[in-house]
Amino acid sequence: METKVVRIPPDRVEEHEEELALAAEIIKRGGLVAFPTETVYGLGANALDEKAAEKIYAAKGRPSDNPLIIHIADKSDYSKYCEIENAEGFKRLTDAFVPGPITIIEKKKSIIPDTVTAGMDTVAVRFPSHPVARRLIELSGVPIAAPSANTSGRPSPTRASHVIEDMMGKVDMIIDSGESDVGLESTIVLIKEGELTLLRPGGITPIELEEVWGKIKLDKAVTEKLSPDEKPLAPGMKYRHYAPSAQVVLLRGEDSRVRDFMKRALEKEETGVICYEEDGFEESERVKIIGSREDKSEMAHRLFDILRYFDALEKISIIYARLPDSDGVGLALANRLIKASGYTVSEV
Ligand code: TXA
Ligand code: MG
């Protein structure tokens, strides 16, 4: 398949109505369009068209038991696709965070095909804030089902070049809008029986959620490795996602010991290191600085690009990274790193 790549900067949407209309036409006709959002790039198809949704699973090589998020561009659309439970709490949540990097799961309405929800009786809905995503959804006139636009098992794409790496020849169009703002996938919450449960941490933090909702619950899969007979509430959390091809090992320990360990490890040519600015290493081919330890948003923004960078560097077989503390966005950052490492944390 021929893939058309178009460039639409986020602040130039009005000048690109024609390309966006073409993208919307592809969606309406049952094709695939990779598009930017404020979290990561998404791989979109008409969420009301079962055949189109099937193409998403095929292009990603995604297991069919892993449901998709549907994207809308108007708050009143939530009630078209799901049963709003706890309307008062739902309103507080959407007033505070929507449009933005949050996905809300509630009971689904029958208009959403089972292929999209992988047979679950709930549906995940997100209203992204990215201007290109919003305009594309508006022009399509349908909700857009979109997982992250990576091949299943690879780190999510935060630049169009990442999407091109994974999806060239497999989709009809890729919209290049530069770097994703947040850099980690959306915060996913489930509203059920009056309770709010965090299924996947993201840019919106547990504290921010609790300020709006009150006490929330954390699905066990957010912080712990589940045993083979346990199921996470979000099926995708069980996969060794976000994984580069080299082994990632997370280091925990006193700063000076971690630095010494990294220094020694770097003597071997097959070692890569992901460190903080404060660690005092010079950035080089095998040393990537993820940001200041004080700035977790910056680290979130850079993580997947760094993992993909090391992926492309064939000689690297082991990557040592710092395990950040779990404050704020740190919970999401630590969650992605822990999964990339397959739960290997080393005390040094
Ligand atoms: O930021 C994001 O959420 C990006 C952009 C493109 O919007 N999308 C994204 O989609 O990360 P994906 O498919 O890579 O991750 C969706 C996660 C999966 O872990 C899936 O299992 C879970 O959401 N999910 C989807 N529908 C669900 C449902 N009805 N119940 C529980 N989990 C669900
Ligand atoms: Mg994904």
PDB file of C-alpha atoms and ligand atoms in Angstrom, residues 40-41 60 62 66 146-157 185 200 236 241-242, ligand 2:
ATOM      1  CA  VAL A  40       1.616   9.903  21.445  1.00  0.00           C
ATOM      2  CA  TYR A  41       0.748   9.343  17.772  1.00  0.00           C
ATOM      3  CA  LYS A  60       0.022  -3.272  14.420  1.00  0.00           C
ATOM      4  CA  ARG A  62      -1.965  -6.452  17.907  1.00  0.00           C
ATOM      5  CA  ASN A  66      -6.677  -5.906  23.499  1.00  0.00           C
ATOM      6  CA  ALA A 146      -6.886   4.643  17.716  1.00  0.00           C
ATOM      7  CA  PRO A 147      -4.245   2.716  19.592  1.00  0.00           C
ATOM      8  CA  SER A 148      -0.708   4.087  19.703  1.00  0.00           C
ATOM      9  CA  ALA A 149       0.720   3.981  16.147  1.00  0.00           C
ATOM     10  CA  ASN A 150       3.573   1.560  16.882  1.00  0.00           C
ATOM     11  CA  THR A 151       4.053  -2.060  15.936  1.00  0.00           C
ATOM     12  CA  SER A 152       2.749  -4.062  18.894  1.00  0.00           C
ATOM     13  CA  GLY A 153       5.492  -4.446  21.517  1.00  0.00           C
ATOM     14  CA  ARG A 154       7.589  -1.445  20.414  1.00  0.00           C
ATOM     15  CA  PRO A 155       7.746   1.885  22.282  1.00  0.00           C
ATOM     16  CA  SER A 156       4.867   4.238  21.409  1.00  0.00           C
ATOM     17  CA  PRO A 157       5.694   6.839  18.731  1.00  0.00           C
ATOM     18  CA  GLU A 185       0.075   7.506  26.654  1.00  0.00           C
ATOM     19  CA  ARG A 200      -2.832   3.132  33.414  1.00  0.00           C
ATOM     20  CA  GLY A 236      -2.923  -4.066  27.374  1.00  0.00           C
ATOM     21  CA  HIS A 241       4.962  -3.153  26.032  1.00  0.00           C
ATOM     22  CA  TYR A 242       7.301  -0.286  25.345  1.00  0.00           C
TER      23      TYR A 242
HETATM   24 MG    MG B   2      -0.102   1.129  22.797  1.00  0.00          MG
END
